[in-house]
GROMACS .gro file of C-alpha atoms in nm:
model
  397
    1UNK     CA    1   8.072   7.166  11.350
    2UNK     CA    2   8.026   7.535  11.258
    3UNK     CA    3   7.728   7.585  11.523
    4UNK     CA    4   7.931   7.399  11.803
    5UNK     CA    5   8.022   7.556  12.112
    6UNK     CA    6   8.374   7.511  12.242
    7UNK     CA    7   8.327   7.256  12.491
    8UNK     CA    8   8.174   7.015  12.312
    9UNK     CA    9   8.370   7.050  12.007
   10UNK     CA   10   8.694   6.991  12.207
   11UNK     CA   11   8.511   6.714  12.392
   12UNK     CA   12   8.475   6.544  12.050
   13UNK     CA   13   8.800   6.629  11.892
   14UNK     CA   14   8.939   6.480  12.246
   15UNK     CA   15   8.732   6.139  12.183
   16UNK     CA   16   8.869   6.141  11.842
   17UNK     CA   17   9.238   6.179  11.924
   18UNK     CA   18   9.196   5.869  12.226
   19UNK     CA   19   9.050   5.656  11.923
   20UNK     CA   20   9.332   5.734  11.713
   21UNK     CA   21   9.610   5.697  11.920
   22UNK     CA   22   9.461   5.372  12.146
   23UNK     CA   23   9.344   5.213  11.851
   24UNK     CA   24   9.388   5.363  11.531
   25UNK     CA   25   9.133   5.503  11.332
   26UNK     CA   26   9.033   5.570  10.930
   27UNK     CA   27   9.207   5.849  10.772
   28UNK     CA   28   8.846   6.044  10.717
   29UNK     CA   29   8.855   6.025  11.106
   30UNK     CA   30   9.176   6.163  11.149
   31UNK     CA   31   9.089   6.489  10.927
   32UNK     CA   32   8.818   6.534  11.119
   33UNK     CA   33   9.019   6.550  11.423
   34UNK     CA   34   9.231   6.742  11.271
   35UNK     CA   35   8.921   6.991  11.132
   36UNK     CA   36   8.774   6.993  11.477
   37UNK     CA   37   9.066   7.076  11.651
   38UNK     CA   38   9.196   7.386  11.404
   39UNK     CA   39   8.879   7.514  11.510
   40UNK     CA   40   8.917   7.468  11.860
   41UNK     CA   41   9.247   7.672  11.848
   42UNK     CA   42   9.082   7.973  11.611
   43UNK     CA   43   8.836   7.955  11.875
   44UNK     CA   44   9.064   8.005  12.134
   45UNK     CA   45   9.262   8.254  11.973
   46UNK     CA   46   8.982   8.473  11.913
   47UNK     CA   47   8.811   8.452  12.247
   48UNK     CA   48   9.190   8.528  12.425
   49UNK     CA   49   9.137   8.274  12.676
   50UNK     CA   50   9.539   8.254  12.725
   51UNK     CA   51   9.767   8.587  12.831
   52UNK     CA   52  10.138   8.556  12.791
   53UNK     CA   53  10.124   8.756  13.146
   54UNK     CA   54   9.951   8.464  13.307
   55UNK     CA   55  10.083   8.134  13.481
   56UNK     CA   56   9.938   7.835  13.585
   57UNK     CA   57   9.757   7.965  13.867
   58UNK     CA   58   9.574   8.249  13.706
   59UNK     CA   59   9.408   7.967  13.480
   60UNK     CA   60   9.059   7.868  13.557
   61UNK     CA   61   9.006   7.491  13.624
   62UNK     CA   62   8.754   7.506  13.345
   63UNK     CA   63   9.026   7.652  13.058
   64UNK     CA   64   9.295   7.414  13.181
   65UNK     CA   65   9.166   7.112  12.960
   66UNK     CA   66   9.231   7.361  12.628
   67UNK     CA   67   9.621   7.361  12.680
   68UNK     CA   68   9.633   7.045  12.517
   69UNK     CA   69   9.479   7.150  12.185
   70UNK     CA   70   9.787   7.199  12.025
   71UNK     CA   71   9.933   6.892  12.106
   72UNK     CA   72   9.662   6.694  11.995
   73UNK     CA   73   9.653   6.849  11.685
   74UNK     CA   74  10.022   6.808  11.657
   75UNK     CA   75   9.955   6.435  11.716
   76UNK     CA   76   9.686   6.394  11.445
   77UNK     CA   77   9.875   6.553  11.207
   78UNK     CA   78  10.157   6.327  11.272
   79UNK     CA   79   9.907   6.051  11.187
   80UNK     CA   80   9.801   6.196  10.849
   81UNK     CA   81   9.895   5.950  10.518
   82UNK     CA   82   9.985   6.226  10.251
   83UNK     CA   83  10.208   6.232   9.969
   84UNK     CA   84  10.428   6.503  10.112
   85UNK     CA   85  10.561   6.364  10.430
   86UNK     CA   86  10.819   6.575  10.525
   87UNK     CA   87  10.535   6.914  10.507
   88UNK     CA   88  10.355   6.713  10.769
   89UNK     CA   89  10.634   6.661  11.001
   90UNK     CA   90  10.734   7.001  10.968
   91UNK     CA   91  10.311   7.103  11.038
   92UNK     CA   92  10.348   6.875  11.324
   93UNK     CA   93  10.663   7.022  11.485
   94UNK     CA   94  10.529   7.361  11.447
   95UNK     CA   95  10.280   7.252  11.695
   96UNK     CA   96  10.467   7.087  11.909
   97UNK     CA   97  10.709   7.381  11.920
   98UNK     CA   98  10.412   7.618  12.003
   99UNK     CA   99  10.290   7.382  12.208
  100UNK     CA  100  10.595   7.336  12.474
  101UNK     CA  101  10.670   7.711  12.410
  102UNK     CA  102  10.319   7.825  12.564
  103UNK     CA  103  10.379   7.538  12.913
  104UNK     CA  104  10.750   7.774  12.942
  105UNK     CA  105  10.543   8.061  12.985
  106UNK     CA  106  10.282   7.910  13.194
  107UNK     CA  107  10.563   7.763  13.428
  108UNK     CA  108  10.495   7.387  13.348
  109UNK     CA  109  10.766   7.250  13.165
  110UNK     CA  110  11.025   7.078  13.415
  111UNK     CA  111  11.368   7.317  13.499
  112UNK     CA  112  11.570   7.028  13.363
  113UNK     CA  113  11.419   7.006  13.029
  114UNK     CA  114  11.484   7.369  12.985
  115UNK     CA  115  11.821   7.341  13.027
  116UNK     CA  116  11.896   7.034  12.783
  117UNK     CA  117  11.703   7.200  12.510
  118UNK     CA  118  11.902   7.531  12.562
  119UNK     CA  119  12.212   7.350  12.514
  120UNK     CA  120  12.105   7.164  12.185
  121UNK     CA  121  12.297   6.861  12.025
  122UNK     CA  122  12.577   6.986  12.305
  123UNK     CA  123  12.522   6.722  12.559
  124UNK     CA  124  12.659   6.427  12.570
  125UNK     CA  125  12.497   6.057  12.567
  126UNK     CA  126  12.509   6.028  12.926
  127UNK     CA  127  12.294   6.353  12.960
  128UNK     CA  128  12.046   6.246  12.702
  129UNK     CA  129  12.063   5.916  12.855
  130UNK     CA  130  11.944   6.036  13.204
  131UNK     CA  131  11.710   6.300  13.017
  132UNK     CA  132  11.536   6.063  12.929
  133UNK     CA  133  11.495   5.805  13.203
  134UNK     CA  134  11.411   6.137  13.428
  135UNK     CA  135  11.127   6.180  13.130
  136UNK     CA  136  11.010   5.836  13.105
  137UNK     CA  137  10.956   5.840  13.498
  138UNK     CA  138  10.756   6.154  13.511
  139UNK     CA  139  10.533   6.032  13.243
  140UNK     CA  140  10.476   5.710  13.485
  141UNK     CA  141  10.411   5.937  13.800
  142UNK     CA  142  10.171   6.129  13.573
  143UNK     CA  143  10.017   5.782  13.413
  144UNK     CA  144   9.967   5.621  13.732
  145UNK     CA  145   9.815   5.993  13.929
  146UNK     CA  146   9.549   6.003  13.640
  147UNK     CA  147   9.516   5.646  13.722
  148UNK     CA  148   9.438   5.719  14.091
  149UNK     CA  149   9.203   6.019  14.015
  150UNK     CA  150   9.003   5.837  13.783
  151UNK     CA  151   8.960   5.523  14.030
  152UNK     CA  152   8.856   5.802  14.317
  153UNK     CA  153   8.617   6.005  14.121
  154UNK     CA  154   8.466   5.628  14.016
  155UNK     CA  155   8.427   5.544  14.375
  156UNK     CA  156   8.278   5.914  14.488
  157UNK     CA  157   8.015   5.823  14.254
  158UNK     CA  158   7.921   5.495  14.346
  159UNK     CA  159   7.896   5.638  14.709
  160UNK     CA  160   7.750   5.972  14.616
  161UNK     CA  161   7.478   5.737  14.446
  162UNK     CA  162   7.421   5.499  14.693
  163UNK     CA  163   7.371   5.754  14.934
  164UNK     CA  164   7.124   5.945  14.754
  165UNK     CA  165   6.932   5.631  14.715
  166UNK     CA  166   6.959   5.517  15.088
  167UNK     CA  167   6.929   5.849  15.331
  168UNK     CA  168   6.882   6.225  15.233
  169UNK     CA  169   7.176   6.495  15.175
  170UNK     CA  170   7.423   6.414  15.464
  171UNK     CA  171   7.638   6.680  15.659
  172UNK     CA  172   7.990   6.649  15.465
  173UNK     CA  173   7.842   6.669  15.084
  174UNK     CA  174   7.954   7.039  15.033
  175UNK     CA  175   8.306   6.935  15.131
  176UNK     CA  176   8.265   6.690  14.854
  177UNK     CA  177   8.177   6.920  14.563
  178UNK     CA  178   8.470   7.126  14.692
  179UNK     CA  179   8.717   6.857  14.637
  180UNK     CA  180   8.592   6.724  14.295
  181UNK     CA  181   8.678   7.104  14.160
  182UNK     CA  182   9.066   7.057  14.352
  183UNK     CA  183   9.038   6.694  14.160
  184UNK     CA  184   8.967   6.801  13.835
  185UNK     CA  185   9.269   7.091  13.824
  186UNK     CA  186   9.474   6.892  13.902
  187UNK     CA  187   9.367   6.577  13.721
  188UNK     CA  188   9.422   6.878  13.384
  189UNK     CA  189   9.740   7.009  13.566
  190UNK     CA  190   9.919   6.603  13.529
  191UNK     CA  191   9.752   6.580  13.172
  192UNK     CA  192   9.921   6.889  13.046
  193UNK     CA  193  10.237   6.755  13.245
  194UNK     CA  194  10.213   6.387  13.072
  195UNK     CA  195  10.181   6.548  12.721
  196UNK     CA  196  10.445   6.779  12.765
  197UNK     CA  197  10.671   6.448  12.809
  198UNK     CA  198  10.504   6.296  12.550
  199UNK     CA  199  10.544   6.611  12.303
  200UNK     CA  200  10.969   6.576  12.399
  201UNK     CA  201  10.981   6.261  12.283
  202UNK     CA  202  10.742   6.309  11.965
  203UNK     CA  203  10.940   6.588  11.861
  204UNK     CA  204  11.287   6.391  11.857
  205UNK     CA  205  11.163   6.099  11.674
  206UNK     CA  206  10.984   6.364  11.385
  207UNK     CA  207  11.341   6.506  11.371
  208UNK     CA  208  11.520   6.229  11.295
  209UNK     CA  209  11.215   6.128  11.062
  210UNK     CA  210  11.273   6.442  10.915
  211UNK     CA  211  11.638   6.438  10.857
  212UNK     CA  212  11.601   6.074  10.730
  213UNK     CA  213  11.405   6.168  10.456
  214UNK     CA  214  11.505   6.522  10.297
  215UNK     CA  215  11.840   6.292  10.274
  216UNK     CA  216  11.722   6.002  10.104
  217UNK     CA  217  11.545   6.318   9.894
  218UNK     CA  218  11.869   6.442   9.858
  219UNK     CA  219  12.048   6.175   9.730
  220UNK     CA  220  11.721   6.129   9.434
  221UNK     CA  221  11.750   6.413   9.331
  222UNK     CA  222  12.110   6.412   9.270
  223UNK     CA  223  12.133   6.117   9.076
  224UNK     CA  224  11.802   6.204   8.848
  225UNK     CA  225  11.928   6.556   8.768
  226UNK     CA  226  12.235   6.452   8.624
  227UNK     CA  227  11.998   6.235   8.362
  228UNK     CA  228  11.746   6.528   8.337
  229UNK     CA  229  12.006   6.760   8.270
  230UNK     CA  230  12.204   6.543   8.032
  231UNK     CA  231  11.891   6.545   7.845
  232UNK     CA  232  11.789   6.886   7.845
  233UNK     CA  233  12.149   6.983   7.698
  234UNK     CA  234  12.080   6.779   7.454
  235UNK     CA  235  11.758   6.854   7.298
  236UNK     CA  236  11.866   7.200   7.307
  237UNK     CA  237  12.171   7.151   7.107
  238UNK     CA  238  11.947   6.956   6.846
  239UNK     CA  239  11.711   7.244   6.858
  240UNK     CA  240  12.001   7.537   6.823
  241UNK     CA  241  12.137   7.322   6.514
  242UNK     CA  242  11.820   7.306   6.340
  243UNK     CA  243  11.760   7.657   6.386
  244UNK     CA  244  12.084   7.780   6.242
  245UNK     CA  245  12.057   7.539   5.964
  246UNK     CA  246  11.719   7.656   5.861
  247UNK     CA  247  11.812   8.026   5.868
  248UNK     CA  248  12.095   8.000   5.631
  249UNK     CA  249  11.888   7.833   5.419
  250UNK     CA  250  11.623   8.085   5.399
  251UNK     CA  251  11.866   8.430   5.462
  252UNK     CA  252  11.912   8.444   5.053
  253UNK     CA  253  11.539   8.435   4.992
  254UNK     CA  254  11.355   8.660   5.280
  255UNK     CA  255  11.381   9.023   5.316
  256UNK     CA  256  11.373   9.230   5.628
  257UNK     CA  257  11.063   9.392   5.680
  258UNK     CA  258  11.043   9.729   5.763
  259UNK     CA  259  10.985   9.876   6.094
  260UNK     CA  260  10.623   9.920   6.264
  261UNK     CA  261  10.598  10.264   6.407
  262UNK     CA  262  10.177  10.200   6.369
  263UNK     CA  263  10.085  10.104   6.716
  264UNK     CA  264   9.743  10.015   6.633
  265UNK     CA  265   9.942   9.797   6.360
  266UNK     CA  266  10.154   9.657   6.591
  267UNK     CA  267   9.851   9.553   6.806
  268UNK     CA  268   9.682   9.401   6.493
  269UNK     CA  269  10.014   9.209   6.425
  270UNK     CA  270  10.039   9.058   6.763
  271UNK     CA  271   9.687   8.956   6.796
  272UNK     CA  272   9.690   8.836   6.435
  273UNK     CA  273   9.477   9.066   6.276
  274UNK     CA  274   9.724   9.146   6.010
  275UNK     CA  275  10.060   9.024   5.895
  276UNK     CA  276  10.420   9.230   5.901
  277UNK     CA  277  10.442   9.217   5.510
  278UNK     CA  278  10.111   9.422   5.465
  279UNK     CA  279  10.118   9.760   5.415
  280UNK     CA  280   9.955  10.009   5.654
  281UNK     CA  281   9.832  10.378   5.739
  282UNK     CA  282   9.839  10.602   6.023
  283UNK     CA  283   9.484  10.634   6.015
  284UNK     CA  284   9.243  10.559   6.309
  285UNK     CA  285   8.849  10.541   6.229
  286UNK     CA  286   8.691  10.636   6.547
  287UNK     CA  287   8.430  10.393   6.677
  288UNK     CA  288   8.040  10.443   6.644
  289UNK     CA  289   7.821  10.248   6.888
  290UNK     CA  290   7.477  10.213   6.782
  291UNK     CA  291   7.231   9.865   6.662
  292UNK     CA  292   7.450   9.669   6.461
  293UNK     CA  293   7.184   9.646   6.139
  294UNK     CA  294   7.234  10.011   6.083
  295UNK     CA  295   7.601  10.031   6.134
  296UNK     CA  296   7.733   9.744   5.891
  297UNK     CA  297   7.494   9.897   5.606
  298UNK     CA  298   7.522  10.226   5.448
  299UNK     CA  299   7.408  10.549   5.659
  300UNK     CA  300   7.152  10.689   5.318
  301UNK     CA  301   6.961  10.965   5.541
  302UNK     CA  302   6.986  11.172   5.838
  303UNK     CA  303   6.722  10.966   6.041
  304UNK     CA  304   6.934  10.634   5.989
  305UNK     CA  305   7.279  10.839   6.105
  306UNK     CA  306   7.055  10.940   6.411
  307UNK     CA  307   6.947  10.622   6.516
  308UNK     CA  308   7.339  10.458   6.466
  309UNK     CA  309   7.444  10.711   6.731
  310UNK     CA  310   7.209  10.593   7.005
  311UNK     CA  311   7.420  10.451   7.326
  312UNK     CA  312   7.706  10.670   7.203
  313UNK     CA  313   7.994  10.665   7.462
  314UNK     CA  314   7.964  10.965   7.746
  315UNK     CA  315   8.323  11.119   7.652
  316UNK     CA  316   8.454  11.209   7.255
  317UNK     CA  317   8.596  10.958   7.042
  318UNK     CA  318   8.987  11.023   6.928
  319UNK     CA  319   8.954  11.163   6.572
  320UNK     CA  320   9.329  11.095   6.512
  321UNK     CA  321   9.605  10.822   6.617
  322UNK     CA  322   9.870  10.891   6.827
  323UNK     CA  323  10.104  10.896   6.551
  324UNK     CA  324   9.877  11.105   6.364
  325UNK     CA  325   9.937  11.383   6.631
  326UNK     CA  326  10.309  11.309   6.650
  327UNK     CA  327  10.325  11.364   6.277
  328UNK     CA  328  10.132  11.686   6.281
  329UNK     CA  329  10.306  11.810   6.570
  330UNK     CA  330  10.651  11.719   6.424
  331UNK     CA  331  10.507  11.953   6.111
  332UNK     CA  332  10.415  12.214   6.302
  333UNK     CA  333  10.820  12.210   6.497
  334UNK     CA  334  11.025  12.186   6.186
  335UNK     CA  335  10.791  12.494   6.021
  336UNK     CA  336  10.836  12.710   6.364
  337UNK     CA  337  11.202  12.613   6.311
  338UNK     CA  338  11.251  12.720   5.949
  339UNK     CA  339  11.071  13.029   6.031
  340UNK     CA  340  11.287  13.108   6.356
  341UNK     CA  341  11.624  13.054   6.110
  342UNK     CA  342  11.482  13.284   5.866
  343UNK     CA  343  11.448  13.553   6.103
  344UNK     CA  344  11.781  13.478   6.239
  345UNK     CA  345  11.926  13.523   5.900
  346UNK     CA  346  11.743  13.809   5.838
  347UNK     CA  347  11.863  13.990   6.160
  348UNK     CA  348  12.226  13.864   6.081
  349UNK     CA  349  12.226  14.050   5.768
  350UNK     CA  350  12.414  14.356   5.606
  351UNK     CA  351  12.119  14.581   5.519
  352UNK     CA  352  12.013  14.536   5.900
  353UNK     CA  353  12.367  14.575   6.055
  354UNK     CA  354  12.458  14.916   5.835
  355UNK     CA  355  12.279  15.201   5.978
  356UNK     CA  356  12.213  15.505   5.697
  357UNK     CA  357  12.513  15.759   5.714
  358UNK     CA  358  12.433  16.143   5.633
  359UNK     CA  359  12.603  16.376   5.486
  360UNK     CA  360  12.835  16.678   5.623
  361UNK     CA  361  12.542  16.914   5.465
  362UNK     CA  362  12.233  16.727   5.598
  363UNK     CA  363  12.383  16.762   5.964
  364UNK     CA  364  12.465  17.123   5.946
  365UNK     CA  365  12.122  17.221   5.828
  366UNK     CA  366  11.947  16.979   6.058
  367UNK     CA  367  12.197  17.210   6.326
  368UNK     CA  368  12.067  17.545   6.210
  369UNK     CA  369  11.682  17.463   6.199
  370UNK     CA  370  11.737  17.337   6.547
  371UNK     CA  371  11.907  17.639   6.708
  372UNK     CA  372  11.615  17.889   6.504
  373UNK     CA  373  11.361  17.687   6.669
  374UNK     CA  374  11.567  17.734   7.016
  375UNK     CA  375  11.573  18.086   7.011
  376UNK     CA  376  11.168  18.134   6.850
  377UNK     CA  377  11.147  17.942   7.168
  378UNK     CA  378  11.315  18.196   7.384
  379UNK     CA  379  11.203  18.484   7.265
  380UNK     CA  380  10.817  18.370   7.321
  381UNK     CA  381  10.905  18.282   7.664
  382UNK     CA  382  11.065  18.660   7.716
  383UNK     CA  383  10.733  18.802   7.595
  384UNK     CA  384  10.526  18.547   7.767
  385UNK     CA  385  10.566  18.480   8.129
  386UNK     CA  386  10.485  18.137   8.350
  387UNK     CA  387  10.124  18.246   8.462
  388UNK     CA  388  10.086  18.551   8.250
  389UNK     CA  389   9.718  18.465   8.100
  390UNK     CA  390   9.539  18.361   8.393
  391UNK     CA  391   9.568  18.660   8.643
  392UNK     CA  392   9.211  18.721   8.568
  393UNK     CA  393   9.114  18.372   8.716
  394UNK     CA  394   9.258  18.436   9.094
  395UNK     CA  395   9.082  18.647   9.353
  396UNK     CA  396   9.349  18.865   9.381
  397UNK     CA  397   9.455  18.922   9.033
   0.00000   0.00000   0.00000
């Protein structure tokens, strides 16, 4: 089926579907319809034989037949004998749906029929009444003109193959390949026109199916939960009792553990490594990879600690936990905190605050030496003036 082209797998999904719905056929059948035709529409759908900018007429005679391989499908589907009926009705009208949707855009589904499905479960029995004696006769008119092609192509044969036996070509036999290609669109045009009536009808009836059935679901379901739920509340009231019960019997004996803050303990605890009650480190071995003879014994010399480190892992191996690091680190801050309140005592202090005060004869001799030094100063300056020692270094000097 995978190597088929797409006429002759829609050629034998087509035989399969007449078999099924003339004369019933085996469930294995049925799925292969079904098979053969899911691949004729993934076909289909990836070759983009079908535009939603096209009608009827811009459809070649050949690509008219694969119109009908949704509603096929949606008719072998219907046929299916599954558990889960209601999925396949719903399958089934999803086709159907798609089907009748793409013959609107293709201009093929009758003005009337339009109208009574745009006004739903509005019209009244008279309306459906007539909708569906109107239905029932197109699908006679299209019955009895398939009918009527299939007894003239039949009798074009017979002629075409007496002839050919009897005399040589004859004068009108182009005119007759000409009107077996005008037979054959149209013989596909009243075959998509017959299913759409056919798909109508089919669609109704898997409604009410439908609706019959997610009631009588309905109506299961609400008198078995009522039991199932009775049920449930019960075994979980035994179940709450016993536990209370047990844990005021064994409050007086058992003692809360204390907490894990280990998460390498923790991990051991929940894979069951190790139990809460035992006591535990923060410490964290790192791993050495290496042949596992060497490794479970004793490393004695440096050749046997060489070899155990063969196929050691390309980055380095944690040498503390994470709470190893947290408790270092938390060292480290409350030391830089003592240390910054020291100095903040230190700096709030008396000795630091007082500046030294001098005495009334410490400031007037620090006064005198300072106004000798000013006029030393001066007096230099007199006897010295600004560029007085370098007169010999200019030209002109």
């Amino acid at each position: 089926m995978e190597d088929m082209s797409l006429p002759t797998l829609f050629e034998q999904a087509r035989k399969i579907h007449l078999m099924a719905t003339e004369t019933g056929a085996h469930q294995d059948l049925v799925k292969k319809g079904c098979e053969a035709l899911g691949k004729c529409d993934d076909m289909i759908s990836k070759l983009g034989l079908f535009s939603s900018n096209e009608t009827k007429d811009d459809i070649s005679t050949t690509n008219l037949k694969y119109l009908l391989v949704p509603f096929y499908l949606a008719e072998l589907t219907e046929k299916l004998a599954q558990d889960d009926r209601i999925q396949i009705l719903k399958t089934s009208q999803t086709k159907l749906k798609e089907f009748i949707s793409f013959c609107e855009a293709m201009e093929l589904v009758p003005q009337e029929e339009l109208e009574a499905s745009s006004q739903g479960a509005s019209n009244s029995f008279a309306d459906r009444r007539a909708l569906k004696i109107a239905r029932f006769r197109r699908q006679r008119a299209a019955e009895a003109k398939l009918t009527e092609i299939k007894e003239q192509k039949e009798r074009r044969g017979r002629s075409t193959k007496a002839a050919s036996l009897s005399t040589p070509v004859e004068v009108g036999e182009e005119e007759v390949l000409d009107d077996d290609g005008e037979e054959e669109r149209e013989a596909w045009l009243t075959a998509v026109s017959l299913a759409i009536c056919k798909a109508f009808d089919l669609l109704e009836m898997l409604k009410k199916e439908e609706e019959m059935l997610s009631a009588i679901k309905e109506k299961q379901l609400k008198e078995g939960e009522k039991e199932f739920s009775q049920a449930i509340l019960d075994d979980r009231t035994k179940k709450a009792e016993a536990w209370h019960r047990d844990a005021a019997v064994n409050a007086q004996y058992t003692k809360p553990a204390p907490p894990i803050t280990c998460a390498t303990f923790a991990q051991d605890v929940i894979e069951g490594r190790a139990k809460v009650s035992q006591a535990h480190e923060h410490k964290h071995q790192p791993m050495i990879f290496g042949p596992q003879s060497l490794i479970g014994g004793s490393l004695t010399n440096e050749r046997e600690r060489m070899a155990a480190q063969v196929f050691q892992p390309s980055y380095r191996m944690p040498t503390m936990s994470i709470e190893e690091a947290g408790l270092k680190e938390m060292e480290m801050m409350n030391k830089w905190q003592e240390r910054n309140t020291k100095m903040f005592e230190e700096a709030n202090s008396a000795w630091y605050k007082d500046s030294p005060k001098l005495g009334p004869s410490e400031d007037d001799e620090d006064d005198d030496a300072a106004q000798e030094k000013a006029r030393a100063w001066d007096d230099w300056k007199d006897d010295n003036p600004r560029g007085a020692g370098n007169k010999k270094l200019t030209p002109c000097g």
